[in-house]
Amino acid sequence: MFSKTCEYAVRAVIYIAQTSKHDEKVSIKEIAKGIDAPEHFIGKILQDLGKKGLIQSLKGPKGGFYLDASSRKYSLADVVKAVDGDKIFYGCGLGLSQCSEAQPCPLHHEFKKIRNDIHRILKKAKLGEFNDQLEQHLAFLRR
Amino acid sequence: MFSKTCEYAVRAVIYIAQTSKHDEKVSIKEIAKGIDAPEHFIGKILQDLGKKGLIQSLKGPKGGFYLDASSRKYSLADVVKAVDGDKIFYGCGLGLSQCSEAQPCPLHHEFKKIRNDIHRILKKAKLGEFNDQLEQHLAFLRR
DNA sequence: AAAATAAAAGATAAATTTGTCTTTTATTGA
DNA sequence: TCAATAAAAGACAAATTTATCTTTTATTTT
Ligand code: FES
Ligand code: FES
């Protein structure tokens, strides 16, 4: 469905959202442990998301990653798009160069529905809404 | 969604299903042109599907790939599973080592539904049912 | 000002996926 | 039996993804 990079990115962003509520910042090391991902690798990924303005970071002691008010309005769809592009939302499921209503692949109508579902769900998942599920052990980001 | 290999595999199998109705066989070359894929690469892919019994082939002049009666009963889900495995049907969408109802990722309930939809659609798409959509220009496998 | 901390940046490497080329084997038909 | 055809098989190569390691830069605390 998503690339490994994208899976890490989504899990990391959710982790940041959940643990950085009160302007606290989270270090790469803690994120890596929290989502069970290679430290340097998610460092790179978060660096990219930072450049694109999806998340914030600060260097130095007491530094780390966090989300500001505007970032909390972004959705997981924005994260996925930033990492994997929007092929998953708009591309042909059978890999044709572009999805087309006029020249549909044999599964076009079915795929279209699924793609829309995926898009809808991810657009609805705003970063600000991942509050304290984790702490309450209602959701998990590692296993 | 699927790997490139899997996209080629599905398109190729549909192509074979559509063009080999009357025990006619289709050559790699024709398939490659028909679905716009690299010839030798789909050769490999189809070789694998053949070993797994999903499709049939015969060497020599008048040889090529075709589907026998039992292969026509397979579904695209079988093809996808043979190429990409069943992670797309059962795996966690956020990449946790396994999807779990007891320890769900934050999107578990949503992903579960989507995965089931994908599985349902592909299971329903039996190879024998791709008859002559292609000829009638109702569906397309290249662009 | 100096030391410590943590992300940014850059270089490199491993692994996997995707793609190509060549040789071999099976089948057909002349 | 021989030549032609087409898949099978194997070796190899390019590209991309995933991952690691080192150095630099910014920030804080002492
Ligand atoms: S053409 Fe394949 S999904 Fe639309
Ligand atoms: S735990 Fe992630 S999809 Fe079920």
Short mmCIF file of C-alpha atoms (C1' of nucleotides) and ligand atoms in Angstrom, two decimals:
data_model
loop_
_atom_site.label_atom_id
_atom_site.label_comp_id
_atom_site.label_asym_id
_atom_site.label_seq_id
_atom_site.Cartn_x
_atom_site.Cartn_y
_atom_site.Cartn_z
CA MET A 1 0.00 0.00 0.00
CA PHE A 2 2.56 2.55 1.17
CA SER A 3 6.35 2.50 0.99
CA LYS A 4 8.24 1.59 4.13
CA THR A 5 9.43 5.16 4.27
CA CYS A 6 5.85 6.37 4.21
CA GLU A 7 4.78 3.94 6.92
CA TYR A 8 7.57 5.22 9.15
CA ALA A 9 6.66 8.80 8.33
CA VAL A 10 3.03 8.36 9.28
CA ARG A 11 3.82 6.50 12.46
CA ALA A 12 6.45 9.08 13.41
CA VAL A 13 4.14 12.01 12.81
CA ILE A 14 1.40 10.41 14.85
CA TYR A 15 3.91 9.75 17.60
CA ILE A 16 5.03 13.35 17.56
CA ALA A 17 1.44 14.54 17.57
CA GLN A 18 0.59 12.37 20.53
CA THR A 19 3.59 13.12 22.69
CA SER A 20 4.26 16.76 21.97
CA LYS A 21 1.01 18.25 23.11
CA HIS A 22 2.22 20.96 25.49
CA ASP A 23 4.96 22.42 23.34
CA GLU A 24 7.25 19.65 24.46
CA LYS A 25 9.67 18.43 21.82
CA VAL A 26 10.52 14.87 21.00
CA SER A 27 13.95 13.67 19.99
CA ILE A 28 14.68 11.40 17.06
CA LYS A 29 15.94 8.82 19.50
CA GLU A 30 12.69 8.75 21.40
CA ILE A 31 10.62 8.65 18.22
CA ALA A 32 12.73 5.81 16.84
CA LYS A 33 12.12 3.80 19.98
CA GLY A 34 8.46 4.75 20.12
CA ILE A 35 7.69 3.50 16.64
CA ASP A 36 10.42 0.87 16.34
CA ALA A 37 12.21 2.34 13.34
CA PRO A 38 15.88 2.92 12.49
CA GLU A 39 17.00 6.13 14.10
CA HIS A 40 19.02 7.74 11.31
CA PHE A 41 16.53 6.74 8.71
CA ILE A 42 13.60 8.47 10.33
CA GLY A 43 15.93 11.37 10.98
CA LYS A 44 16.11 11.82 7.22
CA ILE A 45 12.43 11.35 6.73
CA LEU A 46 11.49 13.89 9.39
CA GLN A 47 14.06 16.29 8.01
CA ASP A 48 12.20 16.17 4.69
CA LEU A 49 8.82 16.64 6.32
CA GLY A 50 10.30 19.57 8.18
CA LYS A 51 11.52 21.20 4.97
CA LYS A 52 8.02 20.88 3.57
CA GLY A 53 6.61 22.55 6.63
CA LEU A 54 4.55 19.60 7.79
CA ILE A 55 6.35 19.37 11.10
CA GLN A 56 8.64 21.63 13.13
CA SER A 57 11.98 21.04 14.76
CA LEU A 58 14.58 22.78 16.86
CA LYS A 59 18.23 21.92 17.29
CA GLY A 60 20.19 21.78 20.49
CA PRO A 61 19.41 20.66 24.00
CA LYS A 62 15.68 20.69 24.70
CA GLY A 63 15.34 20.53 20.97
CA GLY A 64 13.48 17.96 18.94
CA PHE A 65 10.43 17.64 16.75
CA TYR A 66 7.02 19.08 17.44
CA LEU A 67 3.90 20.38 15.75
CA ASP A 68 2.76 23.95 15.76
CA ALA A 69 -0.84 25.06 15.48
CA SER A 70 -0.85 25.11 11.70
CA SER A 71 0.78 21.69 11.44
CA ARG A 72 -1.93 20.24 13.61
CA LYS A 73 -4.35 21.06 10.83
CA TYR A 74 -2.56 18.89 8.32
CA SER A 75 -3.88 15.41 7.70
CA LEU A 76 -2.23 12.07 7.17
CA ALA A 77 -3.14 12.49 3.51
CA ASP A 78 -0.73 15.43 3.42
CA VAL A 79 1.99 13.30 4.99
CA VAL A 80 1.43 10.43 2.58
CA LYS A 81 1.41 12.79 -0.37
CA ALA A 82 4.65 14.41 0.78
CA VAL A 83 6.40 11.05 0.99
CA ASP A 84 4.87 8.75 -1.62
CA GLY A 85 3.20 11.28 -3.86
CA ASP A 86 -0.46 11.08 -4.76
CA LYS A 87 -0.40 8.05 -7.01
CA ILE A 88 -2.24 6.15 -4.30
CA PHE A 89 -5.06 8.72 -4.46
CA TYR A 90 -5.27 9.28 -8.19
CA GLY A 91 -3.19 6.70 -10.05
CA CYS A 92 -4.41 3.63 -11.91
CA GLY A 93 -4.36 0.57 -9.67
CA LEU A 94 -3.07 -1.57 -12.51
CA GLY A 95 -0.23 0.80 -13.27
CA LEU A 96 -1.48 2.41 -16.48
CA SER A 97 0.28 5.71 -17.03
CA GLN A 98 -2.81 7.55 -15.92
CA CYS A 99 -6.23 6.60 -14.68
CA SER A 100 -8.87 7.51 -17.20
CA GLU A 101 -12.62 7.42 -17.12
CA ALA A 102 -12.72 7.32 -20.91
CA GLN A 103 -10.22 4.48 -21.24
CA PRO A 104 -10.63 2.58 -18.00
CA CYS A 105 -8.61 -0.46 -17.02
CA PRO A 106 -10.68 -3.55 -16.26
CA LEU A 107 -10.82 -2.69 -12.55
CA HIS A 108 -11.14 1.06 -12.86
CA HIS A 109 -14.57 1.42 -11.32
CA GLU A 110 -13.70 -0.73 -8.35
CA PHE A 111 -10.31 0.85 -7.78
CA LYS A 112 -11.73 4.31 -8.02
CA LYS A 113 -13.98 3.61 -5.08
CA ILE A 114 -11.15 2.17 -3.01
CA ARG A 115 -8.82 5.04 -3.79
CA ASN A 116 -11.50 7.49 -2.78
CA ASP A 117 -12.02 5.63 0.49
CA ILE A 118 -8.32 5.74 1.24
CA HIS A 119 -8.17 9.40 0.41
CA ARG A 120 -11.24 10.23 2.46
CA ILE A 121 -9.98 8.39 5.52
CA LEU A 122 -6.55 9.95 5.41
CA LYS A 123 -7.86 13.43 4.75
CA LYS A 124 -10.11 13.09 7.73
CA ALA A 125 -7.24 12.09 10.02
CA LYS A 126 -5.95 15.47 11.17
CA LEU A 127 -2.68 15.48 13.06
CA GLY A 128 -4.20 17.53 15.85
CA GLU A 129 -6.69 14.80 16.59
CA PHE A 130 -4.17 12.23 17.68
CA ASN A 131 -4.21 13.25 21.26
CA ASP A 132 -3.59 10.69 23.89
CA GLN A 133 -4.77 7.42 22.39
CA LEU A 134 -1.24 6.16 22.79
CA GLU A 135 -0.92 6.95 26.47
CA GLN A 136 -4.27 5.38 27.12
CA HIS A 137 -3.16 2.26 25.28
CA LEU A 138 -6.01 2.59 22.83
CA ALA A 139 -3.72 2.59 19.84
CA PHE A 140 -0.25 1.27 19.10
CA LEU A 141 2.60 2.39 16.91
CA ARG A 142 4.95 -0.50 17.44
CA ARG A 143 4.80 -4.23 17.88
CA MET B 1 -0.72 -0.33 -3.87
CA PHE B 2 0.88 -3.19 -5.79
CA SER B 3 4.47 -3.67 -6.91
CA LYS B 4 5.27 -2.94 -10.53
CA THR B 5 5.83 -6.65 -11.01
CA CYS B 6 2.37 -7.35 -9.68
CA GLU B 7 0.76 -4.73 -11.89
CA TYR B 8 2.41 -6.32 -14.92
CA ALA B 9 1.34 -9.76 -13.74
CA VAL B 10 -2.29 -8.80 -13.38
CA ARG B 11 -2.39 -6.98 -16.69
CA ALA B 12 -0.66 -9.88 -18.42
CA VAL B 13 -2.98 -12.48 -16.99
CA ILE B 14 -6.02 -10.46 -17.99
CA TYR B 15 -4.55 -10.08 -21.44
CA ILE B 16 -4.00 -13.80 -21.71
CA ALA B 17 -7.50 -14.48 -20.45
CA GLN B 18 -9.00 -12.13 -22.98
CA THR B 19 -7.10 -13.23 -26.03
CA SER B 20 -6.74 -16.95 -25.49
CA LYS B 21 -10.36 -17.93 -25.39
CA HIS B 22 -10.43 -20.71 -27.98
CA ASP B 23 -7.35 -22.61 -26.87
CA GLU B 24 -5.23 -20.14 -28.78
CA LYS B 25 -1.90 -19.35 -27.20
CA VAL B 26 -0.31 -15.96 -26.80
CA SER B 27 3.40 -15.29 -27.09
CA ILE B 28 5.41 -13.21 -24.63
CA LYS B 29 6.08 -10.79 -27.42
CA GLU B 30 2.41 -10.21 -28.07
CA ILE B 31 1.62 -9.90 -24.38
CA ALA B 32 4.44 -7.42 -23.90
CA LYS B 33 3.07 -5.26 -26.69
CA GLY B 34 -0.50 -5.72 -25.51
CA ILE B 35 0.15 -4.44 -22.03
CA ASP B 36 3.17 -2.23 -22.76
CA ALA B 37 5.65 -4.01 -20.52
CA PRO B 38 9.27 -5.09 -20.97
CA GLU B 39 9.32 -8.39 -22.79
CA HIS B 40 11.94 -10.33 -20.86
CA PHE B 41 10.67 -9.08 -17.56
CA ILE B 42 7.14 -10.35 -18.02
CA GLY B 43 8.68 -13.52 -19.38
CA LYS B 44 10.09 -14.08 -15.90
CA ILE B 45 6.91 -13.11 -14.17
CA LEU B 46 4.78 -15.43 -16.28
CA GLN B 47 7.31 -18.20 -15.82
CA ASP B 48 6.73 -17.91 -12.07
CA LEU B 49 2.97 -17.88 -12.41
CA GLY B 50 3.29 -20.94 -14.61
CA LYS B 51 5.30 -22.80 -11.97
CA LYS B 52 2.60 -22.03 -9.46
CA GLY B 53 -0.02 -23.43 -11.81
CA LEU B 54 -1.91 -20.18 -12.24
CA ILE B 55 -1.36 -20.11 -15.98
CA GLN B 56 -0.26 -22.60 -18.62
CA SER B 57 2.36 -22.44 -21.32
CA LEU B 58 3.79 -24.46 -24.14
CA LYS B 59 7.14 -24.10 -25.85
CA GLY B 60 7.86 -24.14 -29.54
CA PRO B 61 6.06 -22.86 -32.60
CA LYS B 62 2.37 -22.36 -31.96
CA GLY B 63 3.37 -22.26 -28.33
CA GLY B 64 2.73 -19.50 -25.82
CA PHE B 65 0.70 -18.81 -22.72
CA TYR B 66 -2.90 -19.76 -22.16
CA LEU B 67 -5.40 -20.65 -19.45
CA ASP B 68 -6.94 -24.05 -18.98
CA ALA B 69 -10.35 -24.64 -17.46
CA SER B 70 -9.06 -24.79 -13.90
CA SER B 71 -6.98 -21.63 -14.31
CA ARG B 72 -10.03 -19.76 -15.43
CA LYS B 73 -11.44 -20.33 -11.98
CA TYR B 74 -8.61 -18.49 -10.30
CA SER B 75 -9.14 -14.88 -9.34
CA LEU B 76 -6.97 -11.81 -9.50
CA ALA B 77 -6.58 -12.20 -5.74
CA ASP B 78 -4.72 -15.43 -6.42
CA VAL B 79 -2.45 -13.67 -8.88
CA VAL B 80 -1.73 -10.80 -6.51
CA LYS B 81 -1.06 -13.20 -3.67
CA ALA B 82 1.31 -15.23 -5.83
CA VAL B 83 3.34 -12.15 -6.73
CA ASP B 84 3.14 -9.73 -3.81
CA GLY B 85 2.02 -12.06 -1.06
CA ASP B 86 -1.04 -11.39 1.05
CA LYS B 87 0.21 -8.43 3.06
CA ILE B 88 -2.17 -6.23 1.12
CA PHE B 89 -5.08 -8.40 2.31
CA TYR B 90 -4.05 -9.02 5.90
CA GLY B 91 -1.11 -6.79 6.85
CA CYS B 92 -1.18 -3.62 8.92
CA GLY B 93 -1.48 -0.55 6.73
CA LEU B 94 1.00 1.33 8.90
CA GLY B 95 3.57 -1.44 8.69
CA LEU B 96 3.29 -2.92 12.17
CA SER B 97 4.66 -6.44 12.15
CA GLN B 98 1.16 -7.81 12.23
CA CYS B 99 -2.32 -6.39 12.22
CA SER B 100 -4.01 -6.99 15.54
CA GLU B 101 -7.50 -6.37 16.77
CA ALA B 102 -6.26 -6.34 20.36
CA GLN B 103 -3.43 -3.88 19.71
CA PRO B 104 -4.67 -1.87 16.77
CA CYS B 105 -2.72 0.87 15.06
CA PRO B 106 -4.49 4.25 14.99
CA LEU B 107 -6.01 3.50 11.60
CA HIS B 108 -6.73 -0.17 12.09
CA HIS B 109 -10.51 -0.02 11.85
CA GLU B 110 -10.43 2.08 8.73
CA PHE B 111 -7.69 0.05 7.04
CA LYS B 112 -9.42 -3.19 7.85
CA LYS B 113 -12.42 -2.11 5.86
CA ILE B 114 -10.32 -1.02 2.90
CA ARG B 115 -8.29 -4.21 2.89
CA ASN B 116 -11.46 -6.23 2.94
CA ASP B 117 -12.82 -4.24 0.01
CA ILE B 118 -9.66 -4.84 -1.99
CA HIS B 119 -9.74 -8.51 -1.17
CA ARG B 120 -13.42 -8.85 -2.00
CA ILE B 121 -13.07 -7.12 -5.35
CA LEU B 122 -10.06 -9.16 -6.40
CA LYS B 123 -11.52 -12.45 -5.24
CA LYS B 124 -14.61 -11.72 -7.26
CA ALA B 125 -12.60 -11.05 -10.42
CA LYS B 126 -12.25 -14.55 -11.86
CA LEU B 127 -9.90 -14.95 -14.78
CA GLY B 128 -12.56 -16.73 -16.81
CA GLU B 129 -14.74 -13.66 -16.71
CA PHE B 130 -12.44 -11.42 -18.67
CA ASN B 131 -13.87 -12.31 -22.00
CA ASP B 132 -13.81 -9.79 -24.72
CA GLN B 133 -13.93 -6.44 -22.99
CA LEU B 134 -10.63 -5.67 -24.64
CA GLU B 135 -11.72 -6.39 -28.18
CA GLN B 136 -14.85 -4.38 -27.67
CA HIS B 137 -12.75 -1.49 -26.39
CA LEU B 138 -14.59 -1.48 -23.09
CA ALA B 139 -11.42 -1.89 -21.11
CA PHE B 140 -7.77 -1.07 -21.64
CA LEU B 141 -4.51 -2.62 -20.53
CA ARG B 142 -2.10 -0.09 -21.91
CA ARG B 143 -1.85 3.63 -22.39
"C1'" DA C 1 33.13 31.55 26.40
"C1'" DA C 2 32.91 26.52 26.65
"C1'" DA C 3 30.71 22.15 26.84
"C1'" DA C 4 26.87 19.47 25.87
"C1'" DT C 5 22.93 18.34 23.16
"C1'" DA C 6 20.20 17.45 19.18
"C1'" DA C 7 18.86 18.13 14.38
"C1'" DA C 8 20.80 19.05 9.53
"C1'" DA C 9 23.51 17.60 6.01
"C1'" DG C 10 26.24 14.73 3.28
"C1'" DA C 11 28.52 10.52 2.00
"C1'" DT C 12 28.23 5.83 1.59
"C1'" DA C 13 26.44 1.14 1.69
"C1'" DA C 14 23.21 -2.72 1.68
"C1'" DA C 15 19.15 -4.69 -0.02
"C1'" DT C 16 15.46 -5.08 -3.08
"C1'" DT C 17 13.12 -4.22 -7.22
"C1'" DT C 18 13.13 -3.75 -11.94
"C1'" DG C 19 15.04 -4.71 -16.29
"C1'" DT C 20 18.25 -6.89 -19.96
"C1'" DC C 21 20.91 -10.29 -22.34
"C1'" DT C 22 22.42 -14.96 -23.51
"C1'" DT C 23 21.99 -19.84 -23.60
"C1'" DT C 24 19.19 -23.97 -23.19
"C1'" DT C 25 15.19 -26.87 -23.80
"C1'" DA C 26 10.91 -28.30 -25.81
"C1'" DT C 27 7.85 -28.42 -29.73
"C1'" DT C 28 6.41 -27.96 -34.38
"C1'" DG C 29 6.46 -28.43 -39.21
"C1'" DA C 30 8.91 -28.91 -43.44
"C1'" DT D 1 16.16 -35.21 -39.40
"C1'" DC D 2 16.64 -30.33 -39.64
"C1'" DA D 3 15.36 -25.62 -39.14
"C1'" DA D 4 12.49 -22.52 -36.99
"C1'" DT D 5 9.91 -21.01 -33.07
"C1'" DA D 6 8.90 -19.89 -28.40
"C1'" DA D 7 9.28 -20.52 -23.43
"C1'" DA D 8 12.66 -21.80 -19.56
"C1'" DA D 9 16.60 -20.80 -17.23
"C1'" DG D 10 20.45 -18.39 -15.65
"C1'" DA D 11 23.62 -14.60 -15.36
"C1'" DC D 12 24.03 -9.97 -15.06
"C1'" DA D 13 23.04 -4.88 -14.66
"C1'" DA D 14 20.59 -0.67 -13.59
"C1'" DA D 15 17.67 1.75 -10.63
"C1'" DT D 16 15.37 2.55 -6.49
"C1'" DT D 17 14.52 1.91 -1.76
"C1'" DT D 18 16.11 1.30 2.70
"C1'" DA D 19 19.62 1.96 6.06
"C1'" DT D 20 24.06 3.50 8.32
"C1'" DC D 21 27.81 6.46 9.52
"C1'" DT D 22 30.25 10.85 9.97
"C1'" DT D 23 30.57 15.72 10.08
"C1'" DT D 24 28.45 20.22 10.58
"C1'" DT D 25 25.34 23.63 12.48
"C1'" DA D 26 22.25 25.56 15.81
"C1'" DT D 27 20.81 25.99 20.58
"C1'" DT D 28 21.04 25.63 25.46
"C1'" DT D 29 23.21 25.38 29.87
"C1'" DT D 30 27.02 25.96 32.72
S1 FES E 1 -7.79 3.30 -15.27
FE1 FES E 1 -7.08 1.87 -13.82
S2 FES E 1 -7.94 2.69 -12.03
FE2 FES E 1 -8.68 4.08 -13.47
S1 FES E 2 -3.10 -2.92 13.27
FE1 FES E 2 -2.75 -1.56 11.65
S2 FES E 2 -4.27 -2.19 10.26
FE2 FES E 2 -4.67 -3.53 11.92
#
